[in-house]
Amino acid sequence: MLAVIEHGSRRIRVLGATAHPSASWVAQAAKNLVMDLEDLGCRARFMIRDRDGKFPALVDAVLKDAGIEVVLSSIQTPRMNSITERWIQTCRREPPR
């Protein structure tokens, strides 16, 4: 699952889910996110993301073109993106019924 959380409102946007994520799938999800934000008139300034190899340079380029600065989380620093980490833990512990 690929999700984005707005830190100010803690609103969660699930961008998609797949059993086999690929770099092209993640890049398309980033393009869809940018289009959705533009449609809503919402302006994001930063995207904090981890260093997973599934994030190709194309994702960073799409976000940069939209005026969003990509900030890479530090290695083994779960507190840097604590809101997202906590939401992921909740999803793992409490599956939908």
Short mmCIF file of C-alpha atoms in Angstrom, two decimals:
data_model
loop_
_atom_site.label_atom_id
_atom_site.label_comp_id
_atom_site.label_asym_id
_atom_site.label_seq_id
_atom_site.Cartn_x
_atom_site.Cartn_y
_atom_site.Cartn_z
CA MET A 1 0.00 0.00 0.00
CA LEU A 2 1.20 3.48 -0.82
CA ALA A 3 -0.22 6.21 1.38
CA VAL A 4 0.45 9.88 2.00
CA ILE A 5 -0.43 11.71 5.21
CA GLU A 6 -0.89 15.46 5.45
CA HIS A 7 0.91 16.30 8.68
CA GLY A 8 -1.15 19.42 9.44
CA SER A 9 -4.55 17.72 9.27
CA ARG A 10 -3.36 14.10 9.52
CA ARG A 11 -5.55 13.33 6.54
CA ILE A 12 -4.61 10.05 4.90
CA ARG A 13 -4.59 9.61 1.13
CA VAL A 14 -4.25 6.00 0.05
CA LEU A 15 -2.67 6.20 -3.39
CA GLY A 16 -3.04 2.53 -4.20
CA ALA A 17 -2.34 -1.01 -3.18
CA THR A 18 -0.68 -3.87 -4.98
CA ALA A 19 0.94 -7.15 -4.04
CA HIS A 20 3.89 -6.43 -6.33
CA PRO A 21 4.84 -2.72 -6.36
CA SER A 22 7.22 -1.63 -9.08
CA ALA A 23 9.00 1.62 -9.82
CA SER A 24 6.56 2.42 -12.65
CA TRP A 25 3.57 1.79 -10.37
CA VAL A 26 4.97 4.19 -7.74
CA ALA A 27 5.74 6.82 -10.40
CA GLN A 28 2.16 6.65 -11.69
CA ALA A 29 0.83 6.97 -8.15
CA ALA A 30 2.96 10.12 -7.68
CA LYS A 31 1.56 11.59 -10.91
CA ASN A 32 -1.98 10.82 -9.74
CA LEU A 33 -1.27 12.46 -6.38
CA VAL A 34 -0.02 15.65 -8.05
CA MET A 35 -3.11 15.78 -10.28
CA ASP A 36 -5.43 15.21 -7.30
CA LEU A 37 -3.75 17.98 -5.31
CA GLU A 38 -4.04 20.37 -8.25
CA ASP A 39 -7.73 19.53 -8.69
CA LEU A 40 -8.34 20.27 -5.00
CA GLY A 41 -6.32 23.48 -5.09
CA CYS A 42 -4.13 22.06 -2.35
CA ARG A 43 -0.46 23.02 -2.27
CA ALA A 44 2.08 20.67 -0.72
CA ARG A 45 5.53 22.03 0.04
CA PHE A 46 7.40 18.94 1.20
CA MET A 47 7.24 15.18 0.79
CA ILE A 48 9.08 13.13 3.40
CA ARG A 49 9.80 9.69 2.05
CA ASP A 50 11.99 6.76 2.89
CA ARG A 51 14.89 5.46 0.85
CA ASP A 52 13.13 2.44 -0.61
CA GLY A 53 14.43 1.39 -4.01
CA LYS A 54 10.85 1.44 -5.35
CA PHE A 55 11.05 5.24 -5.51
CA PRO A 56 12.70 5.97 -8.86
CA ALA A 57 14.20 9.33 -9.79
CA LEU A 58 11.05 9.89 -11.86
CA VAL A 59 8.99 10.19 -8.66
CA ASP A 60 11.28 12.92 -7.37
CA ALA A 61 11.15 14.67 -10.75
CA VAL A 62 7.33 14.58 -10.84
CA LEU A 63 7.15 16.05 -7.36
CA LYS A 64 9.82 18.67 -8.10
CA ASP A 65 7.94 19.80 -11.22
CA ALA A 66 4.89 20.32 -9.00
CA GLY A 67 6.95 22.48 -6.63
CA ILE A 68 7.18 19.82 -3.92
CA GLU A 69 10.57 19.39 -2.26
CA VAL A 70 11.45 15.77 -1.50
CA VAL A 71 13.09 15.16 1.88
CA LEU A 72 14.63 11.74 2.41
CA SER A 73 14.23 10.28 5.87
CA SER A 74 17.41 9.45 7.70
CA ILE A 75 18.51 5.85 7.88
CA GLN A 76 16.85 3.95 10.75
CA THR A 77 15.04 7.02 12.09
CA PRO A 78 11.37 6.09 12.49
CA ARG A 79 10.65 9.26 14.49
CA MET A 80 11.38 11.41 11.44
CA ASN A 81 8.15 10.21 9.87
CA SER A 82 6.37 9.16 13.05
CA ILE A 83 2.78 9.92 11.98
CA THR A 84 3.03 7.65 8.96
CA GLU A 85 4.90 4.96 10.91
CA ARG A 86 2.18 4.93 13.57
CA TRP A 87 -0.59 4.68 10.95
CA ILE A 88 1.18 1.75 9.29
CA GLN A 89 1.50 -0.02 12.66
CA THR A 90 -2.25 0.50 13.25
CA CYS A 91 -3.08 -0.97 9.83
CA ARG A 92 -0.99 -4.03 10.56
CA ARG A 93 -2.47 -4.62 14.02
CA GLU A 94 -6.10 -3.79 13.26
CA PRO A 95 -7.13 -5.18 9.87
CA PRO A 96 -10.58 -4.13 8.62
CA ARG A 97 -13.48 -6.35 9.53
#
